Amino acid sequence: MRRITLDDVASLAGVSPITVSRVLRKPGSVSEALRVRVNDAIENLGYVPNVAASRLASSRTHTIGVIVPTLYNVIFAEYLFALHEVLVTAGYQVIVVNSRYSEVEEENAIKALLGQRVEAVIIAGIHHTPLSRQLLKQAHLPVVETFELADEPIHLNIGMSQERAGQTATHHLITRGFQRIAFMTGNLDHRAQSRFDGYHAAMQAAGLKSLELITHRPRHSSVALGSELFAEMHSRGELPEAIFCTDDNLALGAMQECRKRGILVPNDISIIGFHDLEFAACAAPSLSSVATRRYETGVLAAKKVLAALDGSTSHLIEKIDMGFALVERESTAPE
Amino acid sequence: MRRITLDDVASLAGVSPITVSRVLRKPGSVSEALRVRVNDAIENLGYVPNVAASRLASSRTHTIGVIVPTLYNVIFAEYLFALHEVLVTAGYQVIVVNSRYSEVEEENAIKALLGQRVEAVIIAGIHHTPLSRQLLKQAHLPVVETFELADEPIHLNIGMSQERAGQTATHHLITRGFQRIAFMTGNLDHRAQSRFDGYHAAMQAAGLKSLELITHRPRHSSVALGSELFAEMHSRGELPEAIFCTDDNLALGAMQECRKRGILVPNDISIIGFHDLEFAACAAPSLSSVATRRYETGVLAAKKVLAALDGSTSHLIEKIDMGFALVERESTAPE
DNA sequence: TTGAAAGCGCTAACAC
DNA sequence: GTGTTAGCGCTTTCAA
């Protein structure tokens, strides 16, 4: 029950191993006759090339490593979809690893990817352990950090200012005349933290007090969590005039809970979410949000990697701000 | 700028290459003194082992291949989370590939995974191309097919009867006294199709006519799509007494749209979803659904793979029905 | 267009 | 506990 190797195919086809290898990689360089014989042998034997051997011999892996913090969030599904689309089309394999929002796990992921000799790394986030940074730097391959704007990018950085986005959302609520504005988040990861910083800054700038009830909890943002958090807050007898949720899912959950409790949105309370997920526009009432560009970020990151990989545009430090956009809808509409 | 190899580490540490290899794999078998010297050298050089070489030499990859149709659906995020949890803890790497609901892409994914010499394959679904089946069978490794129940499993099969689940949901609506019951779906993949078959069977058994308005469309299920589909249907002047949605997201979208249009759930129309996603319980009104066991399926699949991998429980054909459960909530409550 | 020889970077098996 | 030897399954020269 030995595994079938390229040599087996070669013997069966009556050619040298290298010819089989060529049929696999550049069929054009082999005569029609041999190509047919080899392909027949491959099919008969059910031969599947061993990529480990191929990678070792060629020292090319045609593989790009991608690190995301979670797979639970559609945000990353959209982003991965874009990366995939561009990279796979260009003949690369994509390895996705999730770091579960942990810098330590991210470091392990980086080691694993470098061990696989990926040809580039695309990583969501800009916060890494010192060793992670060092490994990425000395690996001499293109590295793209996404979703945030870094002070000191490793190489490429394609993101947006989470802080300014948070500020913008909060400012929107302030201009609506609200003073008691709460901030709601699930997992307080770096990006959520930055949005909170933006919230805080906006509140301060307006001479308002950030509310204590930063109803958060180490759990990924979901409709259910938004509902729970709102319920708890309301049960404590607190009801702010407006809430800025770090995520549309939380916002939707909060709105559902409002409905159950007979609280009208936006009449009794205004709610704004984040990311402008697909459902925000069709929610009832429709949900104000801050639109972010996950898909475009993915496409651009992938394209930049490809450029760095064949040209030698590589290893230049570059920072690209993808921006964001406030989307005003019914959930924060003036009465 | 040559890559650092194990030999480089060995020279720097003044030991033989195999000692370095041992420090990496079984540190316990090397004396303290040498271990320290080797680890220092590794750190100084920033050495990262080449897994391709290691895999080739040891013919072990410690890698499990997982195929899912999409990353857009939380269902699979939950399932992957479970697989990860068990397999990574046991020292395996997990490679996730998505087939985009295409059997051809799935075949490519299988080839890629086998090329990587994964030690087992866990694949969502039971419908594969003939070549896919053949490749999986002759690869002599544990294969688990999940989410559906197969007539002829390749090896292990851990799933549920999508058809009976569809039947159950429909039957629930029928016992509520409804006759004009619509079926709503996005992408009509195999599982959705089976649920539809169940719907159809239940309708027929009750002497009812399946509604034409199987409002479907090749797009992944989402709240936005549910909203759109409902809106289109309603604009055509159609309003069934009840809707069975193949996915809670569609159901939520439909409920939102009802709200916008002043249609009361469940008074004017009853709606049942599928999967019992986290938000179903907290939706307003709370959403009836059919609970499925994604997490448990993932855990069990992973455990079975581990068992097959060290014991030799392998290569036995086994079929496990994970079942499902009807969850009755407000959205289909009697008035 | 085809092939022979050498080697990619690591580890298994065996010695010491 | 440590080292030697051989080889995993491919591809890269280079030669014919």
PDB file of C-alpha atoms in Angstrom, chain A residues 51-257:
ATOM      1  CA  VAL A  51       3.444  18.954  -2.852  1.00  0.00           C
ATOM      2  CA  ALA A  52       5.907  18.719   0.006  1.00  0.00           C
ATOM      3  CA  ALA A  53       8.456  17.199  -2.318  1.00  0.00           C
ATOM      4  CA  SER A  54       7.692  19.679  -5.007  1.00  0.00           C
ATOM      5  CA  ARG A  55       8.009  22.607  -2.654  1.00  0.00           C
ATOM      6  CA  LEU A  56      11.242  21.343  -1.279  1.00  0.00           C
ATOM      7  CA  ALA A  57      12.783  20.774  -4.672  1.00  0.00           C
ATOM      8  CA  SER A  58      11.618  23.994  -6.247  1.00  0.00           C
ATOM      9  CA  SER A  59      11.706  26.144  -3.161  1.00  0.00           C
ATOM     10  CA  ARG A  60       8.525  27.703  -4.417  1.00  0.00           C
ATOM     11  CA  THR A  61       5.297  27.199  -2.554  1.00  0.00           C
ATOM     12  CA  HIS A  62       2.859  29.430  -4.446  1.00  0.00           C
ATOM     13  CA  THR A  63       1.181  29.911  -1.146  1.00  0.00           C
ATOM     14  CA  ILE A  64       0.035  33.044   0.649  1.00  0.00           C
ATOM     15  CA  GLY A  65      -0.609  33.028   4.374  1.00  0.00           C
ATOM     16  CA  VAL A  66      -3.572  34.930   5.767  1.00  0.00           C
ATOM     17  CA  ILE A  67      -4.248  35.566   9.422  1.00  0.00           C
ATOM     18  CA  VAL A  68      -7.621  36.700  10.738  1.00  0.00           C
ATOM     19  CA  PRO A  69      -8.749  36.906  14.356  1.00  0.00           C
ATOM     20  CA  THR A  70     -11.950  34.928  13.880  1.00  0.00           C
ATOM     21  CA  LEU A  71     -14.168  33.210  11.365  1.00  0.00           C
ATOM     22  CA  TYR A  72     -17.328  34.089  13.242  1.00  0.00           C
ATOM     23  CA  ASN A  73     -17.515  37.560  11.866  1.00  0.00           C
ATOM     24  CA  VAL A  74     -18.888  38.160   8.364  1.00  0.00           C
ATOM     25  CA  ILE A  75     -16.456  41.015   8.072  1.00  0.00           C
ATOM     26  CA  PHE A  76     -13.660  38.537   7.661  1.00  0.00           C
ATOM     27  CA  ALA A  77     -15.660  36.225   5.443  1.00  0.00           C
ATOM     28  CA  GLU A  78     -16.094  39.091   2.994  1.00  0.00           C
ATOM     29  CA  TYR A  79     -12.448  40.024   3.216  1.00  0.00           C
ATOM     30  CA  LEU A  80     -11.293  36.424   2.756  1.00  0.00           C
ATOM     31  CA  PHE A  81     -13.623  36.055  -0.175  1.00  0.00           C
ATOM     32  CA  ALA A  82     -11.910  38.970  -1.866  1.00  0.00           C
ATOM     33  CA  LEU A  83      -8.414  37.727  -1.086  1.00  0.00           C
ATOM     34  CA  HIS A  84      -9.306  34.325  -2.412  1.00  0.00           C
ATOM     35  CA  GLU A  85     -10.797  35.650  -5.564  1.00  0.00           C
ATOM     36  CA  VAL A  86      -7.695  37.555  -6.549  1.00  0.00           C
ATOM     37  CA  LEU A  87      -5.014  35.208  -5.280  1.00  0.00           C
ATOM     38  CA  VAL A  88      -6.447  31.881  -6.367  1.00  0.00           C
ATOM     39  CA  THR A  89      -7.113  33.298  -9.806  1.00  0.00           C
ATOM     40  CA  ALA A  90      -3.470  34.260  -9.968  1.00  0.00           C
ATOM     41  CA  GLY A  91      -2.457  30.686  -9.212  1.00  0.00           C
ATOM     42  CA  TYR A  92      -1.707  30.972  -5.540  1.00  0.00           C
ATOM     43  CA  GLN A  93      -2.934  28.822  -2.733  1.00  0.00           C
ATOM     44  CA  VAL A  94      -4.248  30.610   0.321  1.00  0.00           C
ATOM     45  CA  ILE A  95      -3.767  29.315   3.838  1.00  0.00           C
ATOM     46  CA  VAL A  96      -6.076  30.889   6.378  1.00  0.00           C
ATOM     47  CA  VAL A  97      -5.253  30.753  10.059  1.00  0.00           C
ATOM     48  CA  ASN A  98      -7.224  32.361  12.828  1.00  0.00           C
ATOM     49  CA  SER A  99      -5.583  33.825  15.855  1.00  0.00           C
ATOM     50  CA  ARG A 100      -8.666  34.026  18.060  1.00  0.00           C
ATOM     51  CA  TYR A 101      -7.838  37.603  18.889  1.00  0.00           C
ATOM     52  CA  SER A 102      -4.707  36.481  20.714  1.00  0.00           C
ATOM     53  CA  GLU A 103      -1.263  37.897  19.971  1.00  0.00           C
ATOM     54  CA  VAL A 104       0.309  34.708  21.230  1.00  0.00           C
ATOM     55  CA  GLU A 105      -1.756  32.561  18.920  1.00  0.00           C
ATOM     56  CA  GLU A 106      -0.954  35.011  16.168  1.00  0.00           C
ATOM     57  CA  GLU A 107       2.734  34.508  16.817  1.00  0.00           C
ATOM     58  CA  ASN A 108       2.268  30.759  16.526  1.00  0.00           C
ATOM     59  CA  ALA A 109       0.313  31.267  13.348  1.00  0.00           C
ATOM     60  CA  ILE A 110       3.144  33.354  11.924  1.00  0.00           C
ATOM     61  CA  LYS A 111       5.672  30.692  12.797  1.00  0.00           C
ATOM     62  CA  ALA A 112       3.504  28.045  11.198  1.00  0.00           C
ATOM     63  CA  LEU A 113       3.102  30.086   8.041  1.00  0.00           C
ATOM     64  CA  LEU A 114       6.789  30.890   7.784  1.00  0.00           C
ATOM     65  CA  GLY A 115       7.504  27.226   8.381  1.00  0.00           C
ATOM     66  CA  GLN A 116       5.337  26.501   5.391  1.00  0.00           C
ATOM     67  CA  ARG A 117       7.434  29.000   3.484  1.00  0.00           C
ATOM     68  CA  VAL A 118       4.490  31.078   2.385  1.00  0.00           C
ATOM     69  CA  GLU A 119       5.554  33.705  -0.105  1.00  0.00           C
ATOM     70  CA  ALA A 120       3.656  36.534   1.550  1.00  0.00           C
ATOM     71  CA  VAL A 121       1.671  37.189   4.682  1.00  0.00           C
ATOM     72  CA  ILE A 122      -1.541  39.178   4.901  1.00  0.00           C
ATOM     73  CA  ILE A 123      -2.541  39.838   8.432  1.00  0.00           C
ATOM     74  CA  ALA A 124      -5.567  41.570   9.905  1.00  0.00           C
ATOM     75  CA  GLY A 125      -4.461  44.029  12.542  1.00  0.00           C
ATOM     76  CA  ILE A 126      -1.353  45.945  13.424  1.00  0.00           C
ATOM     77  CA  HIS A 127      -0.679  44.749  16.954  1.00  0.00           C
ATOM     78  CA  HIS A 128       1.824  41.937  17.185  1.00  0.00           C
ATOM     79  CA  THR A 129       4.287  40.563  19.684  1.00  0.00           C
ATOM     80  CA  PRO A 130       7.874  41.822  19.283  1.00  0.00           C
ATOM     81  CA  LEU A 131       8.933  38.391  18.074  1.00  0.00           C
ATOM     82  CA  SER A 132       6.129  38.352  15.523  1.00  0.00           C
ATOM     83  CA  ARG A 133       7.336  41.651  14.117  1.00  0.00           C
ATOM     84  CA  GLN A 134      10.905  40.465  14.056  1.00  0.00           C
ATOM     85  CA  LEU A 135      10.070  37.204  12.330  1.00  0.00           C
ATOM     86  CA  LEU A 136       7.988  38.957   9.716  1.00  0.00           C
ATOM     87  CA  LYS A 137      10.656  41.525   9.067  1.00  0.00           C
ATOM     88  CA  GLN A 138      13.536  39.150   8.669  1.00  0.00           C
ATOM     89  CA  ALA A 139      11.538  36.720   6.562  1.00  0.00           C
ATOM     90  CA  HIS A 140      12.141  38.891   3.498  1.00  0.00           C
ATOM     91  CA  LEU A 141       8.687  38.533   2.092  1.00  0.00           C
ATOM     92  CA  PRO A 142       5.848  40.950   1.469  1.00  0.00           C
ATOM     93  CA  VAL A 143       3.736  41.585   4.539  1.00  0.00           C
ATOM     94  CA  VAL A 144       0.419  43.419   4.486  1.00  0.00           C
ATOM     95  CA  GLU A 145      -1.311  44.606   7.630  1.00  0.00           C
ATOM     96  CA  THR A 146      -4.972  45.422   7.211  1.00  0.00           C
ATOM     97  CA  PHE A 147      -8.052  46.971   8.842  1.00  0.00           C
ATOM     98  CA  GLU A 148      -6.150  49.524  10.898  1.00  0.00           C
ATOM     99  CA  LEU A 149      -3.637  52.265  10.208  1.00  0.00           C
ATOM    100  CA  ALA A 150      -0.228  51.586  11.719  1.00  0.00           C
ATOM    101  CA  ASP A 151       2.282  54.081  13.011  1.00  0.00           C
ATOM    102  CA  GLU A 152       5.075  51.799  11.968  1.00  0.00           C
ATOM    103  CA  PRO A 153       3.919  49.393   9.300  1.00  0.00           C
ATOM    104  CA  ILE A 154       6.082  46.360   8.681  1.00  0.00           C
ATOM    105  CA  HIS A 155       5.732  46.896   4.946  1.00  0.00           C
ATOM    106  CA  LEU A 156       2.378  47.542   3.467  1.00  0.00           C
ATOM    107  CA  ASN A 157      -0.549  48.769   5.457  1.00  0.00           C
ATOM    108  CA  ILE A 158      -4.058  48.973   4.052  1.00  0.00           C
ATOM    109  CA  GLY A 159      -6.641  50.067   6.550  1.00  0.00           C
ATOM    110  CA  MET A 160      -8.679  52.831   8.066  1.00  0.00           C
ATOM    111  CA  SER A 161      -8.668  54.896  11.200  1.00  0.00           C
ATOM    112  CA  GLN A 162     -10.900  53.026  13.595  1.00  0.00           C
ATOM    113  CA  GLU A 163     -10.605  55.921  15.976  1.00  0.00           C
ATOM    114  CA  ARG A 164     -11.799  58.534  13.528  1.00  0.00           C
ATOM    115  CA  ALA A 165     -14.612  56.222  12.532  1.00  0.00           C
ATOM    116  CA  GLY A 166     -15.686  55.925  16.140  1.00  0.00           C
ATOM    117  CA  GLN A 167     -15.435  59.652  16.487  1.00  0.00           C
ATOM    118  CA  THR A 168     -17.565  60.200  13.427  1.00  0.00           C
ATOM    119  CA  ALA A 169     -20.312  57.889  14.623  1.00  0.00           C
ATOM    120  CA  THR A 170     -20.364  59.537  18.015  1.00  0.00           C
ATOM    121  CA  HIS A 171     -20.243  63.009  16.534  1.00  0.00           C
ATOM    122  CA  HIS A 172     -23.250  62.128  14.435  1.00  0.00           C
ATOM    123  CA  LEU A 173     -25.207  61.323  17.580  1.00  0.00           C
ATOM    124  CA  ILE A 174     -23.998  64.489  19.247  1.00  0.00           C
ATOM    125  CA  THR A 175     -25.123  66.660  16.354  1.00  0.00           C
ATOM    126  CA  ARG A 176     -28.539  65.042  16.729  1.00  0.00           C
ATOM    127  CA  GLY A 177     -28.580  66.747  20.084  1.00  0.00           C
ATOM    128  CA  PHE A 178     -28.004  63.789  22.353  1.00  0.00           C
ATOM    129  CA  GLN A 179     -25.947  64.043  25.486  1.00  0.00           C
ATOM    130  CA  ARG A 180     -26.313  60.712  27.230  1.00  0.00           C
ATOM    131  CA  ILE A 181     -24.647  58.516  24.645  1.00  0.00           C
ATOM    132  CA  ALA A 182     -23.621  54.990  25.529  1.00  0.00           C
ATOM    133  CA  PHE A 183     -21.022  52.811  23.892  1.00  0.00           C
ATOM    134  CA  MET A 184     -21.742  49.122  23.468  1.00  0.00           C
ATOM    135  CA  THR A 185     -19.244  46.476  22.545  1.00  0.00           C
ATOM    136  CA  GLY A 186     -18.648  42.745  22.839  1.00  0.00           C
ATOM    137  CA  ASN A 187     -15.073  41.646  22.730  1.00  0.00           C
ATOM    138  CA  LEU A 188     -12.964  44.748  23.338  1.00  0.00           C
ATOM    139  CA  ASP A 189     -10.276  43.947  20.795  1.00  0.00           C
ATOM    140  CA  HIS A 190      -7.889  46.566  19.438  1.00  0.00           C
ATOM    141  CA  ARG A 191     -10.254  47.809  16.804  1.00  0.00           C
ATOM    142  CA  ALA A 192     -13.170  48.100  19.207  1.00  0.00           C
ATOM    143  CA  GLN A 193     -10.857  49.841  21.637  1.00  0.00           C
ATOM    144  CA  SER A 194      -9.877  52.363  18.997  1.00  0.00           C
ATOM    145  CA  ARG A 195     -13.512  53.015  18.217  1.00  0.00           C
ATOM    146  CA  PHE A 196     -14.065  53.553  21.884  1.00  0.00           C
ATOM    147  CA  ASP A 197     -11.164  56.004  21.960  1.00  0.00           C
ATOM    148  CA  GLY A 198     -12.853  57.849  19.137  1.00  0.00           C
ATOM    149  CA  TYR A 199     -16.127  57.855  21.047  1.00  0.00           C
ATOM    150  CA  HIS A 200     -14.391  59.172  24.113  1.00  0.00           C
ATOM    151  CA  ALA A 201     -12.594  61.881  22.178  1.00  0.00           C
ATOM    152  CA  ALA A 202     -15.791  63.036  20.505  1.00  0.00           C
ATOM    153  CA  MET A 203     -17.623  63.131  23.805  1.00  0.00           C
ATOM    154  CA  GLN A 204     -14.854  65.090  25.431  1.00  0.00           C
ATOM    155  CA  ALA A 205     -14.629  67.527  22.543  1.00  0.00           C
ATOM    156  CA  ALA A 206     -18.340  68.223  22.993  1.00  0.00           C
ATOM    157  CA  GLY A 207     -17.942  68.666  26.723  1.00  0.00           C
ATOM    158  CA  LEU A 208     -19.951  65.517  27.389  1.00  0.00           C
ATOM    159  CA  LYS A 209     -19.274  62.759  29.831  1.00  0.00           C
ATOM    160  CA  SER A 210     -18.604  59.301  28.444  1.00  0.00           C
ATOM    161  CA  LEU A 211     -21.113  56.990  30.015  1.00  0.00           C
ATOM    162  CA  GLU A 212     -19.941  54.412  32.503  1.00  0.00           C
ATOM    163  CA  LEU A 213     -22.182  51.842  31.033  1.00  0.00           C
ATOM    164  CA  ILE A 214     -19.708  50.683  28.492  1.00  0.00           C
ATOM    165  CA  THR A 215     -21.649  47.520  28.487  1.00  0.00           C
ATOM    166  CA  HIS A 216     -19.047  45.132  27.305  1.00  0.00           C
ATOM    167  CA  ARG A 217     -18.120  41.536  27.816  1.00  0.00           C
ATOM    168  CA  PRO A 218     -15.525  39.230  26.316  1.00  0.00           C
ATOM    169  CA  ARG A 219     -17.741  37.595  23.749  1.00  0.00           C
ATOM    170  CA  HIS A 220     -17.939  38.014  20.033  1.00  0.00           C
ATOM    171  CA  SER A 221     -20.455  40.504  18.774  1.00  0.00           C
ATOM    172  CA  SER A 222     -23.758  38.947  17.869  1.00  0.00           C
ATOM    173  CA  VAL A 223     -27.405  39.840  17.722  1.00  0.00           C
ATOM    174  CA  ALA A 224     -27.980  37.749  20.819  1.00  0.00           C
ATOM    175  CA  LEU A 225     -25.298  39.601  22.755  1.00  0.00           C
ATOM    176  CA  GLY A 226     -26.683  42.975  21.710  1.00  0.00           C
ATOM    177  CA  SER A 227     -30.027  41.892  22.978  1.00  0.00           C
ATOM    178  CA  GLU A 228     -28.610  40.673  26.292  1.00  0.00           C
ATOM    179  CA  LEU A 229     -26.528  43.760  26.879  1.00  0.00           C
ATOM    180  CA  PHE A 230     -29.410  46.054  26.195  1.00  0.00           C
ATOM    181  CA  ALA A 231     -31.677  44.034  28.460  1.00  0.00           C
ATOM    182  CA  GLU A 232     -29.206  44.178  31.324  1.00  0.00           C
ATOM    183  CA  MET A 233     -28.688  47.868  30.917  1.00  0.00           C
ATOM    184  CA  HIS A 234     -32.378  48.588  30.784  1.00  0.00           C
ATOM    185  CA  SER A 235     -33.085  46.336  33.764  1.00  0.00           C
ATOM    186  CA  ARG A 236     -30.653  48.440  35.760  1.00  0.00           C
ATOM    187  CA  GLY A 237     -32.993  51.310  35.032  1.00  0.00           C
ATOM    188  CA  GLU A 238     -30.620  52.996  32.648  1.00  0.00           C
ATOM    189  CA  LEU A 239     -31.737  54.268  29.305  1.00  0.00           C
ATOM    190  CA  PRO A 240     -29.390  56.539  27.401  1.00  0.00           C
ATOM    191  CA  GLU A 241     -30.606  58.784  24.614  1.00  0.00           C
ATOM    192  CA  ALA A 242     -28.444  57.042  22.095  1.00  0.00           C
ATOM    193  CA  ILE A 243     -26.125  54.067  21.728  1.00  0.00           C
ATOM    194  CA  PHE A 244     -23.120  53.604  19.522  1.00  0.00           C
ATOM    195  CA  CYS A 245     -22.585  49.882  18.976  1.00  0.00           C
ATOM    196  CA  THR A 246     -19.227  48.640  17.712  1.00  0.00           C
ATOM    197  CA  ASP A 247     -20.995  46.258  15.437  1.00  0.00           C
ATOM    198  CA  ASP A 248     -24.243  46.119  13.482  1.00  0.00           C
ATOM    199  CA  ASN A 249     -25.097  42.787  15.050  1.00  0.00           C
ATOM    200  CA  LEU A 250     -25.086  44.294  18.512  1.00  0.00           C
ATOM    201  CA  ALA A 251     -27.147  47.160  17.202  1.00  0.00           C
ATOM    202  CA  LEU A 252     -29.731  44.848  15.701  1.00  0.00           C
ATOM    203  CA  GLY A 253     -29.946  42.896  18.937  1.00  0.00           C
ATOM    204  CA  ALA A 254     -30.431  46.096  20.874  1.00  0.00           C
ATOM    205  CA  MET A 255     -33.179  47.176  18.505  1.00  0.00           C
ATOM    206  CA  GLN A 256     -34.965  43.848  18.881  1.00  0.00           C
ATOM    207  CA  GLU A 257     -34.823  44.201  22.630  1.00  0.00           C
TER     208      GLU A 257
END
